Amino acid sequence: MDFNSIVTNGLQAFVGLDAVYFALLAIGLNIHFGYAGLLNFGQVGFAAVGAYGVAMSVTTFHLPFAVGVAIGLLAGVALALLLGLPTLRLRADYLAIATIAASEILRLCFRSVALSKWTGGSDGLNQFANTFANLNPFTPGAKYGFGPFVFSAPDTWSLLVGWTLVGLCVLLVFLLMRSPWGRVLKAIREDEDAARSLGKNVYWYKMQALILGGVIGSLGGMFDAAQTQSVQPDNYGTTITFFAYAVLILGGAARVLGPVLGAMIFWFLLSITETVLGQLVSNGYITFITSSQAGKVRFMLVGLGLILLMVFRPQGIFGNRREIALDAR
Amino acid sequence: MPGDLPLSSAAASFEGLAQEPGVPKRDSVLVVDKVTRTFGGLAAVDVDHLEIQRGGITGLIGPNGAGKTTLFNLMTGFDRPDTGSWSYNGGSLSGVPAHLVARRGVVRTFQLTKALAKLSVIENMKLGATKQRGEKFLRALVPPTWRPQEIDIEARADDLLVRFKLDTKRDDYAGELSGGQRKLLEMARALMSQPEVVMLDEPMAGVNPALTQSLLGHVKDLRAEGMTVVFVEHDMDVVRDISDWVVVMAAGKIIAEGPPDQIMANRQVIDAYLGAHHDAALTIEDEDRQLADDKGTAS
């Protein structure tokens, strides 16, 4: 057993690129679900329009990367409006149905043969973020970091940009949620009619929340696409949304830092279980599963962990026990 | 101006009015005209004409299913009528969405109390204030633009909490309050919007008798401050105690109006509540048996 690699891989995943991607998705979901009570089951759809917004702008329409980023963010706004206009006047369930369907429709459109001229079909698009890669101030080939946190130059650059984005989004949520604007949002989560009876335009606030969380999701999708330099339709399946929910619930919903710490811990756990299981199999301690099966078993273990968390700590790791206890009354 | 009326004038403004449904008031703040609302084949509300006197406490009573809450919902924009119009201070309220009705100064509470459980009591209160600068998205990001107003609002909220004896619960979650305290909080929160008309849907339901007295006091205070109060209530002692004027609904229609004492003696009202043949005489034995049953269920 190579404990050194277990710990190193785990800690690298703790602050890694996946943690950034899912932290952004979950910060968006936290605004939707944690603060406004909107059941968005299509967060991956926002990531997809962000990613494809930038990829198609650059590859298909030969626009500058920066314009592509703006288009990606606008695509997030447009998707939020499209989903919100018909459903936000209805009960919460309708938004859930519309969002999960929309995210699947988007994925199927992006991979369709008819549109492949623009979207690259099931192969997706590549090499559209050279501008992003060229901005990298770090020397190619060199390694950066300290202790276990050592990364290649491109990864260091991506992590720097990524965690800066996460920091800015966290600051945004922090400022908003301690303001009267955030108070209205939380009131809507608790009881729409009460907010309405006190003169708050519930529909408009829900729309603002849907747009804001959606755009942060699009930002996450764009970040992931830019640092991998590729978009592929099948990377935008519904599992991504549910991972983001797992991250949010693990960290604690309606907490400013909940989604960020949730993402870090989620990927840390996935990495640890993967390396440990992989080593146990390859060293012959476990004989009844193959190493490729071990990759699936880790999700079972993390799922089991989440179930136990919900039983013994329903508020998530950083949630507020007193607040959750109110639901039982 | 309503605030200039001396205390006793609230009752005086109703004096000498004809006791018939739809009678015009001396100074009407709300006027309802030919409003109907049907659910399927059922006419839940069918009000020909109703006026609410400014600065008075008007009780709205009627048996279950009479359409009182539906009328409340219609007047506050929470539901849309099939036909009809209604106005507030002379301006039409027809088709105005609920949040705009509230901003104009007609605020309501709910039969099933809507305390915002996961907000603290003080946050509940602060939510009630209208025209908050910090409720705009961009300004919310710049605290100096809304902080001074927030401090004013908080001071006002704290004053109201003291008045409603909720100041010790200030930082508790609203979800931790008892049912009666939630009713108090809901009423106090409604006052944060500085309304002109307060519409209370069963303010005393599920409240223990001690708290009922304090709630009654608060409702009378609203009148003393020049607000108009309309409330739905089932407890006749409460209605008799605080109303200046009582409107009786049955099967969606207004069947009687009048001062509380007279209205309770009104033949139509008694029939609507109890059925036309409720007063067949009881024997002494029957009555004893009923009393015994009551005691049995109470203990």
mmCIF file with all atom_site columns, C-alpha atoms in Angstrom, chain A residues 118-304:
data_model
loop_
_atom_site.group_PDB
_atom_site.id
_atom_site.type_symbol
_atom_site.label_atom_id
_atom_site.label_alt_id
_atom_site.label_comp_id
_atom_site.label_asym_id
_atom_site.label_entity_id
_atom_site.label_seq_id
_atom_site.pdbx_PDB_ins_code
_atom_site.Cartn_x
_atom_site.Cartn_y
_atom_site.Cartn_z
_atom_site.occupancy
_atom_site.B_iso_or_equiv
_atom_site.pdbx_formal_charge
_atom_site.auth_seq_id
_atom_site.auth_comp_id
_atom_site.auth_asym_id
_atom_site.auth_atom_id
_atom_site.pdbx_PDB_model_num
ATOM 1   C CA . TRP A 1 118 ? -21.957 23.992  -35.575 1.00 0.00 ? 118 TRP A CA 1
ATOM 2   C CA . THR A 1 119 ? -21.633 21.883  -32.447 1.00 0.00 ? 119 THR A CA 1
ATOM 3   C CA . GLY A 1 120 ? -19.290 19.146  -33.615 1.00 0.00 ? 120 GLY A CA 1
ATOM 4   C CA . GLY A 1 121 ? -21.937 16.498  -32.877 1.00 0.00 ? 121 GLY A CA 1
ATOM 5   C CA . SER A 1 122 ? -20.958 13.721  -30.479 1.00 0.00 ? 122 SER A CA 1
ATOM 6   C CA . ASP A 1 123 ? -17.255 14.527  -30.926 1.00 0.00 ? 123 ASP A CA 1
ATOM 7   C CA . GLY A 1 124 ? -17.745 18.012  -29.525 1.00 0.00 ? 124 GLY A CA 1
ATOM 8   C CA . LEU A 1 125 ? -15.332 20.866  -30.122 1.00 0.00 ? 125 LEU A CA 1
ATOM 9   C CA . ASN A 1 126 ? -11.659 21.263  -29.225 1.00 0.00 ? 126 ASN A CA 1
ATOM 10  C CA . GLN A 1 127 ? -8.856  23.814  -28.967 1.00 0.00 ? 127 GLN A CA 1
ATOM 11  C CA . PHE A 1 128 ? -11.003 26.919  -28.633 1.00 0.00 ? 128 PHE A CA 1
ATOM 12  C CA . ALA A 1 129 ? -9.335  28.299  -25.517 1.00 0.00 ? 129 ALA A CA 1
ATOM 13  C CA . ASN A 1 130 ? -5.839  28.965  -26.752 1.00 0.00 ? 130 ASN A CA 1
ATOM 14  C CA . THR A 1 131 ? -6.257  32.578  -25.672 1.00 0.00 ? 131 THR A CA 1
ATOM 15  C CA . PHE A 1 132 ? -6.820  31.341  -22.137 1.00 0.00 ? 132 PHE A CA 1
ATOM 16  C CA . ALA A 1 133 ? -3.825  28.984  -22.307 1.00 0.00 ? 133 ALA A CA 1
ATOM 17  C CA . ASN A 1 134 ? -1.582  31.681  -23.814 1.00 0.00 ? 134 ASN A CA 1
ATOM 18  C CA . LEU A 1 135 ? -2.333  34.068  -20.969 1.00 0.00 ? 135 LEU A CA 1
ATOM 19  C CA . ASN A 1 136 ? -0.621  31.557  -18.655 1.00 0.00 ? 136 ASN A CA 1
ATOM 20  C CA . PRO A 1 137 ? 2.279   33.408  -16.977 1.00 0.00 ? 137 PRO A CA 1
ATOM 21  C CA . PHE A 1 138 ? 3.838   30.211  -15.627 1.00 0.00 ? 138 PHE A CA 1
ATOM 22  C CA . THR A 1 139 ? 6.796   28.546  -17.394 1.00 0.00 ? 139 THR A CA 1
ATOM 23  C CA . PRO A 1 140 ? 5.709   25.476  -19.360 1.00 0.00 ? 140 PRO A CA 1
ATOM 24  C CA . GLY A 1 141 ? 7.262   22.266  -18.108 1.00 0.00 ? 141 GLY A CA 1
ATOM 25  C CA . ALA A 1 142 ? 7.976   23.640  -14.628 1.00 0.00 ? 142 ALA A CA 1
ATOM 26  C CA . LYS A 1 143 ? 6.148   22.475  -11.525 1.00 0.00 ? 143 LYS A CA 1
ATOM 27  C CA . TYR A 1 144 ? 4.569   24.821  -9.040  1.00 0.00 ? 144 TYR A CA 1
ATOM 28  C CA . GLY A 1 145 ? 3.373   24.443  -5.509  1.00 0.00 ? 145 GLY A CA 1
ATOM 29  C CA . PHE A 1 146 ? 4.450   23.170  -2.104  1.00 0.00 ? 146 PHE A CA 1
ATOM 30  C CA . GLY A 1 147 ? 4.155   19.949  -0.123  1.00 0.00 ? 147 GLY A CA 1
ATOM 31  C CA . PRO A 1 148 ? 1.632   17.650  -1.736  1.00 0.00 ? 148 PRO A CA 1
ATOM 32  C CA . PHE A 1 149 ? 0.098   20.496  -3.733  1.00 0.00 ? 149 PHE A CA 1
ATOM 33  C CA . VAL A 1 150 ? 2.365   20.427  -6.787  1.00 0.00 ? 150 VAL A CA 1
ATOM 34  C CA . PHE A 1 151 ? 0.821   21.041  -10.193 1.00 0.00 ? 151 PHE A CA 1
ATOM 35  C CA . SER A 1 152 ? 1.962   21.504  -13.791 1.00 0.00 ? 152 SER A CA 1
ATOM 36  C CA . ALA A 1 153 ? 2.090   25.016  -15.227 1.00 0.00 ? 153 ALA A CA 1
ATOM 37  C CA . PRO A 1 154 ? -1.248  24.848  -17.115 1.00 0.00 ? 154 PRO A CA 1
ATOM 38  C CA . ASP A 1 155 ? -3.005  23.362  -14.093 1.00 0.00 ? 155 ASP A CA 1
ATOM 39  C CA . THR A 1 156 ? -1.516  25.984  -11.797 1.00 0.00 ? 156 THR A CA 1
ATOM 40  C CA . TRP A 1 157 ? -2.811  28.712  -14.099 1.00 0.00 ? 157 TRP A CA 1
ATOM 41  C CA . SER A 1 158 ? -6.261  27.126  -14.316 1.00 0.00 ? 158 SER A CA 1
ATOM 42  C CA . LEU A 1 159 ? -6.400  26.642  -10.552 1.00 0.00 ? 159 LEU A CA 1
ATOM 43  C CA . LEU A 1 160 ? -5.405  30.247  -9.953  1.00 0.00 ? 160 LEU A CA 1
ATOM 44  C CA . VAL A 1 161 ? -8.125  31.535  -12.269 1.00 0.00 ? 161 VAL A CA 1
ATOM 45  C CA . GLY A 1 162 ? -10.623 28.972  -11.003 1.00 0.00 ? 162 GLY A CA 1
ATOM 46  C CA . TRP A 1 163 ? -10.218 29.679  -7.297  1.00 0.00 ? 163 TRP A CA 1
ATOM 47  C CA . THR A 1 164 ? -10.302 33.402  -8.013  1.00 0.00 ? 164 THR A CA 1
ATOM 48  C CA . LEU A 1 165 ? -13.665 32.917  -9.726  1.00 0.00 ? 165 LEU A CA 1
ATOM 49  C CA . VAL A 1 166 ? -14.891 30.820  -6.806  1.00 0.00 ? 166 VAL A CA 1
ATOM 50  C CA . GLY A 1 167 ? -13.703 33.509  -4.387  1.00 0.00 ? 167 GLY A CA 1
ATOM 51  C CA . LEU A 1 168 ? -15.522 36.234  -6.301  1.00 0.00 ? 168 LEU A CA 1
ATOM 52  C CA . CYS A 1 169 ? -18.734 34.218  -6.464  1.00 0.00 ? 169 CYS A CA 1
ATOM 53  C CA . VAL A 1 170 ? -18.538 33.467  -2.740  1.00 0.00 ? 170 VAL A CA 1
ATOM 54  C CA . LEU A 1 171 ? -18.065 37.171  -2.046  1.00 0.00 ? 171 LEU A CA 1
ATOM 55  C CA . LEU A 1 172 ? -21.057 37.972  -4.241  1.00 0.00 ? 172 LEU A CA 1
ATOM 56  C CA . VAL A 1 173 ? -23.269 35.464  -2.422  1.00 0.00 ? 173 VAL A CA 1
ATOM 57  C CA . PHE A 1 174 ? -21.989 36.671  0.945   1.00 0.00 ? 174 PHE A CA 1
ATOM 58  C CA . LEU A 1 175 ? -22.835 40.298  0.156   1.00 0.00 ? 175 LEU A CA 1
ATOM 59  C CA . LEU A 1 176 ? -26.227 39.467  -1.328  1.00 0.00 ? 176 LEU A CA 1
ATOM 60  C CA . MET A 1 177 ? -27.401 37.146  1.403   1.00 0.00 ? 177 MET A CA 1
ATOM 61  C CA . ARG A 1 178 ? -26.735 39.562  4.241   1.00 0.00 ? 178 ARG A CA 1
ATOM 62  C CA . SER A 1 179 ? -28.610 42.321  2.410   1.00 0.00 ? 179 SER A CA 1
ATOM 63  C CA . PRO A 1 180 ? -32.360 42.949  2.357   1.00 0.00 ? 180 PRO A CA 1
ATOM 64  C CA . TRP A 1 181 ? -32.343 41.405  -1.132  1.00 0.00 ? 181 TRP A CA 1
ATOM 65  C CA . GLY A 1 182 ? -31.199 38.102  0.341   1.00 0.00 ? 182 GLY A CA 1
ATOM 66  C CA . ARG A 1 183 ? -33.806 38.422  3.081   1.00 0.00 ? 183 ARG A CA 1
ATOM 67  C CA . VAL A 1 184 ? -36.575 38.595  0.493   1.00 0.00 ? 184 VAL A CA 1
ATOM 68  C CA . LEU A 1 185 ? -35.139 35.526  -1.224  1.00 0.00 ? 185 LEU A CA 1
ATOM 69  C CA . LYS A 1 186 ? -35.122 33.532  2.011   1.00 0.00 ? 186 LYS A CA 1
ATOM 70  C CA . ALA A 1 187 ? -38.647 34.710  2.777   1.00 0.00 ? 187 ALA A CA 1
ATOM 71  C CA . ILE A 1 188 ? -39.783 33.408  -0.606  1.00 0.00 ? 188 ILE A CA 1
ATOM 72  C CA . ARG A 1 189 ? -38.170 30.064  0.165   1.00 0.00 ? 189 ARG A CA 1
ATOM 73  C CA . GLU A 1 190 ? -40.118 29.894  3.430   1.00 0.00 ? 190 GLU A CA 1
ATOM 74  C CA . ASP A 1 191 ? -43.478 31.110  2.136   1.00 0.00 ? 191 ASP A CA 1
ATOM 75  C CA . GLU A 1 192 ? -44.215 32.812  -1.157  1.00 0.00 ? 192 GLU A CA 1
ATOM 76  C CA . ASP A 1 193 ? -47.630 34.102  -0.130  1.00 0.00 ? 193 ASP A CA 1
ATOM 77  C CA . ALA A 1 194 ? -46.280 35.728  3.011   1.00 0.00 ? 194 ALA A CA 1
ATOM 78  C CA . ALA A 1 195 ? -43.641 37.555  0.956   1.00 0.00 ? 195 ALA A CA 1
ATOM 79  C CA . ARG A 1 196 ? -46.344 38.610  -1.499  1.00 0.00 ? 196 ARG A CA 1
ATOM 80  C CA . SER A 1 197 ? -48.599 39.882  1.282   1.00 0.00 ? 197 SER A CA 1
ATOM 81  C CA . LEU A 1 198 ? -45.748 42.127  2.411   1.00 0.00 ? 198 LEU A CA 1
ATOM 82  C CA . GLY A 1 199 ? -45.428 43.774  -0.980  1.00 0.00 ? 199 GLY A CA 1
ATOM 83  C CA . LYS A 1 200 ? -42.578 41.759  -2.483  1.00 0.00 ? 200 LYS A CA 1
ATOM 84  C CA . ASN A 1 201 ? -42.654 40.953  -6.183  1.00 0.00 ? 201 ASN A CA 1
ATOM 85  C CA . VAL A 1 202 ? -42.060 37.235  -5.747  1.00 0.00 ? 202 VAL A CA 1
ATOM 86  C CA . TYR A 1 203 ? -41.953 36.374  -9.441  1.00 0.00 ? 203 TYR A CA 1
ATOM 87  C CA . TRP A 1 204 ? -39.256 38.924  -10.178 1.00 0.00 ? 204 TRP A CA 1
ATOM 88  C CA . TYR A 1 205 ? -37.094 37.873  -7.233  1.00 0.00 ? 205 TYR A CA 1
ATOM 89  C CA . LYS A 1 206 ? -37.326 34.236  -8.240  1.00 0.00 ? 206 LYS A CA 1
ATOM 90  C CA . MET A 1 207 ? -36.344 35.224  -11.757 1.00 0.00 ? 207 MET A CA 1
ATOM 91  C CA . GLN A 1 208 ? -33.336 37.184  -10.510 1.00 0.00 ? 208 GLN A CA 1
ATOM 92  C CA . ALA A 1 209 ? -32.252 34.217  -8.395  1.00 0.00 ? 209 ALA A CA 1
ATOM 93  C CA . LEU A 1 210 ? -32.676 31.794  -11.291 1.00 0.00 ? 210 LEU A CA 1
ATOM 94  C CA . ILE A 1 211 ? -30.608 34.025  -13.582 1.00 0.00 ? 211 ILE A CA 1
ATOM 95  C CA . LEU A 1 212 ? -27.864 34.637  -11.038 1.00 0.00 ? 212 LEU A CA 1
ATOM 96  C CA . GLY A 1 213 ? -27.441 30.981  -10.061 1.00 0.00 ? 213 GLY A CA 1
ATOM 97  C CA . GLY A 1 214 ? -27.691 29.936  -13.696 1.00 0.00 ? 214 GLY A CA 1
ATOM 98  C CA . VAL A 1 215 ? -25.006 32.364  -14.804 1.00 0.00 ? 215 VAL A CA 1
ATOM 99  C CA . ILE A 1 216 ? -22.670 31.112  -12.084 1.00 0.00 ? 216 ILE A CA 1
ATOM 100 C CA . GLY A 1 217 ? -23.371 27.592  -13.366 1.00 0.00 ? 217 GLY A CA 1
ATOM 101 C CA . SER A 1 218 ? -22.522 28.762  -16.891 1.00 0.00 ? 218 SER A CA 1
ATOM 102 C CA . LEU A 1 219 ? -19.320 30.274  -15.544 1.00 0.00 ? 219 LEU A CA 1
ATOM 103 C CA . GLY A 1 220 ? -18.450 26.869  -14.088 1.00 0.00 ? 220 GLY A CA 1
ATOM 104 C CA . GLY A 1 221 ? -19.155 25.177  -17.414 1.00 0.00 ? 221 GLY A CA 1
ATOM 105 C CA . MET A 1 222 ? -17.041 27.737  -19.221 1.00 0.00 ? 222 MET A CA 1
ATOM 106 C CA . PHE A 1 223 ? -14.176 27.325  -16.794 1.00 0.00 ? 223 PHE A CA 1
ATOM 107 C CA . ASP A 1 224 ? -14.210 23.561  -17.198 1.00 0.00 ? 224 ASP A CA 1
ATOM 108 C CA . ALA A 1 225 ? -14.373 23.832  -20.998 1.00 0.00 ? 225 ALA A CA 1
ATOM 109 C CA . ALA A 1 226 ? -11.584 26.411  -21.154 1.00 0.00 ? 226 ALA A CA 1
ATOM 110 C CA . GLN A 1 227 ? -9.150  24.480  -18.991 1.00 0.00 ? 227 GLN A CA 1
ATOM 111 C CA . THR A 1 228 ? -9.758  21.154  -20.751 1.00 0.00 ? 228 THR A CA 1
ATOM 112 C CA . GLN A 1 229 ? -9.962  22.906  -24.161 1.00 0.00 ? 229 GLN A CA 1
ATOM 113 C CA . SER A 1 230 ? -12.835 20.625  -25.108 1.00 0.00 ? 230 SER A CA 1
ATOM 114 C CA . VAL A 1 231 ? -16.599 20.308  -24.935 1.00 0.00 ? 231 VAL A CA 1
ATOM 115 C CA . GLN A 1 232 ? -18.309 16.962  -25.418 1.00 0.00 ? 232 GLN A CA 1
ATOM 116 C CA . PRO A 1 233 ? -22.065 16.621  -25.213 1.00 0.00 ? 233 PRO A CA 1
ATOM 117 C CA . ASP A 1 234 ? -21.995 13.481  -23.091 1.00 0.00 ? 234 ASP A CA 1
ATOM 118 C CA . ASN A 1 235 ? -20.057 15.265  -20.371 1.00 0.00 ? 235 ASN A CA 1
ATOM 119 C CA . TYR A 1 236 ? -23.244 17.228  -19.714 1.00 0.00 ? 236 TYR A CA 1
ATOM 120 C CA . GLY A 1 237 ? -25.511 14.427  -18.552 1.00 0.00 ? 237 GLY A CA 1
ATOM 121 C CA . THR A 1 238 ? -27.850 14.687  -15.568 1.00 0.00 ? 238 THR A CA 1
ATOM 122 C CA . THR A 1 239 ? -25.292 13.004  -13.272 1.00 0.00 ? 239 THR A CA 1
ATOM 123 C CA . ILE A 1 240 ? -23.383 16.295  -13.171 1.00 0.00 ? 240 ILE A CA 1
ATOM 124 C CA . THR A 1 241 ? -26.432 18.050  -11.728 1.00 0.00 ? 241 THR A CA 1
ATOM 125 C CA . PHE A 1 242 ? -26.848 15.390  -9.080  1.00 0.00 ? 242 PHE A CA 1
ATOM 126 C CA . PHE A 1 243 ? -23.151 15.495  -8.195  1.00 0.00 ? 243 PHE A CA 1
ATOM 127 C CA . ALA A 1 244 ? -23.591 19.224  -7.723  1.00 0.00 ? 244 ALA A CA 1
ATOM 128 C CA . TYR A 1 245 ? -26.575 18.555  -5.420  1.00 0.00 ? 245 TYR A CA 1
ATOM 129 C CA . ALA A 1 246 ? -24.499 15.986  -3.517  1.00 0.00 ? 246 ALA A CA 1
ATOM 130 C CA . VAL A 1 247 ? -21.769 18.601  -3.120  1.00 0.00 ? 247 VAL A CA 1
ATOM 131 C CA . LEU A 1 248 ? -24.254 21.206  -1.916  1.00 0.00 ? 248 LEU A CA 1
ATOM 132 C CA . ILE A 1 249 ? -25.964 18.918  0.585   1.00 0.00 ? 249 ILE A CA 1
ATOM 133 C CA . LEU A 1 250 ? -22.631 17.534  1.808   1.00 0.00 ? 250 LEU A CA 1
ATOM 134 C CA . GLY A 1 251 ? -21.334 21.016  2.539   1.00 0.00 ? 251 GLY A CA 1
ATOM 135 C CA . GLY A 1 252 ? -24.624 22.428  3.800   1.00 0.00 ? 252 GLY A CA 1
ATOM 136 C CA . ALA A 1 253 ? -27.264 24.306  1.794   1.00 0.00 ? 253 ALA A CA 1
ATOM 137 C CA . ALA A 1 254 ? -27.957 27.992  2.485   1.00 0.00 ? 254 ALA A CA 1
ATOM 138 C CA . ARG A 1 255 ? -24.419 28.449  3.820   1.00 0.00 ? 255 ARG A CA 1
ATOM 139 C CA . VAL A 1 256 ? -22.104 30.764  1.936   1.00 0.00 ? 256 VAL A CA 1
ATOM 140 C CA . LEU A 1 257 ? -19.112 28.412  2.068   1.00 0.00 ? 257 LEU A CA 1
ATOM 141 C CA . GLY A 1 258 ? -21.140 25.179  2.095   1.00 0.00 ? 258 GLY A CA 1
ATOM 142 C CA . PRO A 1 259 ? -20.912 24.453  -1.639  1.00 0.00 ? 259 PRO A CA 1
ATOM 143 C CA . VAL A 1 260 ? -17.187 25.255  -1.824  1.00 0.00 ? 260 VAL A CA 1
ATOM 144 C CA . LEU A 1 261 ? -16.167 23.055  1.087   1.00 0.00 ? 261 LEU A CA 1
ATOM 145 C CA . GLY A 1 262 ? -18.646 20.439  -0.099  1.00 0.00 ? 262 GLY A CA 1
ATOM 146 C CA . ALA A 1 263 ? -16.968 20.307  -3.507  1.00 0.00 ? 263 ALA A CA 1
ATOM 147 C CA . MET A 1 264 ? -13.510 19.989  -1.968  1.00 0.00 ? 264 MET A CA 1
ATOM 148 C CA . ILE A 1 265 ? -14.550 17.207  0.387   1.00 0.00 ? 265 ILE A CA 1
ATOM 149 C CA . PHE A 1 266 ? -16.571 15.417  -2.294  1.00 0.00 ? 266 PHE A CA 1
ATOM 150 C CA . TRP A 1 267 ? -13.598 15.153  -4.665  1.00 0.00 ? 267 TRP A CA 1
ATOM 151 C CA . PHE A 1 268 ? -11.230 14.375  -1.819  1.00 0.00 ? 268 PHE A CA 1
ATOM 152 C CA . LEU A 1 269 ? -13.410 11.416  -0.842  1.00 0.00 ? 269 LEU A CA 1
ATOM 153 C CA . LEU A 1 270 ? -13.776 10.223  -4.430  1.00 0.00 ? 270 LEU A CA 1
ATOM 154 C CA . SER A 1 271 ? -10.014 10.354  -4.880  1.00 0.00 ? 271 SER A CA 1
ATOM 155 C CA . ILE A 1 272 ? -9.225  8.586   -1.610  1.00 0.00 ? 272 ILE A CA 1
ATOM 156 C CA . THR A 1 273 ? -11.709 5.783   -2.236  1.00 0.00 ? 273 THR A CA 1
ATOM 157 C CA . GLU A 1 274 ? -10.452 5.379   -5.798  1.00 0.00 ? 274 GLU A CA 1
ATOM 158 C CA . THR A 1 275 ? -6.784  5.117   -4.861  1.00 0.00 ? 275 THR A CA 1
ATOM 159 C CA . VAL A 1 276 ? -7.400  2.903   -1.853  1.00 0.00 ? 276 VAL A CA 1
ATOM 160 C CA . LEU A 1 277 ? -9.688  0.528   -3.751  1.00 0.00 ? 277 LEU A CA 1
ATOM 161 C CA . GLY A 1 278 ? -7.373  0.510   -6.768  1.00 0.00 ? 278 GLY A CA 1
ATOM 162 C CA . GLN A 1 279 ? -4.403  -0.387  -4.636  1.00 0.00 ? 279 GLN A CA 1
ATOM 163 C CA . LEU A 1 280 ? -6.275  -3.011  -2.689  1.00 0.00 ? 280 LEU A CA 1
ATOM 164 C CA . VAL A 1 281 ? -7.274  -4.676  -5.960  1.00 0.00 ? 281 VAL A CA 1
ATOM 165 C CA . SER A 1 282 ? -3.909  -4.431  -7.685  1.00 0.00 ? 282 SER A CA 1
ATOM 166 C CA . ASN A 1 283 ? -2.078  -5.706  -4.601  1.00 0.00 ? 283 ASN A CA 1
ATOM 167 C CA . GLY A 1 284 ? -4.390  -8.682  -4.388  1.00 0.00 ? 284 GLY A CA 1
ATOM 168 C CA . TYR A 1 285 ? -6.089  -7.841  -1.066  1.00 0.00 ? 285 TYR A CA 1
ATOM 169 C CA . ILE A 1 286 ? -9.439  -7.735  -2.819  1.00 0.00 ? 286 ILE A CA 1
ATOM 170 C CA . THR A 1 287 ? -9.981  -10.458 -5.359  1.00 0.00 ? 287 THR A CA 1
ATOM 171 C CA . PHE A 1 288 ? -13.699 -10.378 -6.125  1.00 0.00 ? 288 PHE A CA 1
ATOM 172 C CA . ILE A 1 289 ? -13.703 -7.099  -8.139  1.00 0.00 ? 289 ILE A CA 1
ATOM 173 C CA . THR A 1 290 ? -11.529 -5.875  -11.000 1.00 0.00 ? 290 THR A CA 1
ATOM 174 C CA . SER A 1 291 ? -9.808  -2.509  -10.916 1.00 0.00 ? 291 SER A CA 1
ATOM 175 C CA . SER A 1 292 ? -12.293 -1.079  -13.443 1.00 0.00 ? 292 SER A CA 1
ATOM 176 C CA . GLN A 1 293 ? -15.154 -2.194  -11.217 1.00 0.00 ? 293 GLN A CA 1
ATOM 177 C CA . ALA A 1 294 ? -13.447 -0.482  -8.297  1.00 0.00 ? 294 ALA A CA 1
ATOM 178 C CA . GLY A 1 295 ? -14.031 2.830   -10.086 1.00 0.00 ? 295 GLY A CA 1
ATOM 179 C CA . LYS A 1 296 ? -17.782 2.249   -9.762  1.00 0.00 ? 296 LYS A CA 1
ATOM 180 C CA . VAL A 1 297 ? -17.671 0.896   -6.254  1.00 0.00 ? 297 VAL A CA 1
ATOM 181 C CA . ARG A 1 298 ? -16.209 4.164   -4.997  1.00 0.00 ? 298 ARG A CA 1
ATOM 182 C CA . PHE A 1 299 ? -19.405 5.943   -6.030  1.00 0.00 ? 299 PHE A CA 1
ATOM 183 C CA . MET A 1 300 ? -21.370 3.390   -4.023  1.00 0.00 ? 300 MET A CA 1
ATOM 184 C CA . LEU A 1 301 ? -19.173 4.065   -1.019  1.00 0.00 ? 301 LEU A CA 1
ATOM 185 C CA . VAL A 1 302 ? -19.497 7.828   -1.350  1.00 0.00 ? 302 VAL A CA 1
ATOM 186 C CA . GLY A 1 303 ? -23.251 7.399   -1.806  1.00 0.00 ? 303 GLY A CA 1
ATOM 187 C CA . LEU A 1 304 ? -23.382 5.315   1.360   1.00 0.00 ? 304 LEU A CA 1
#
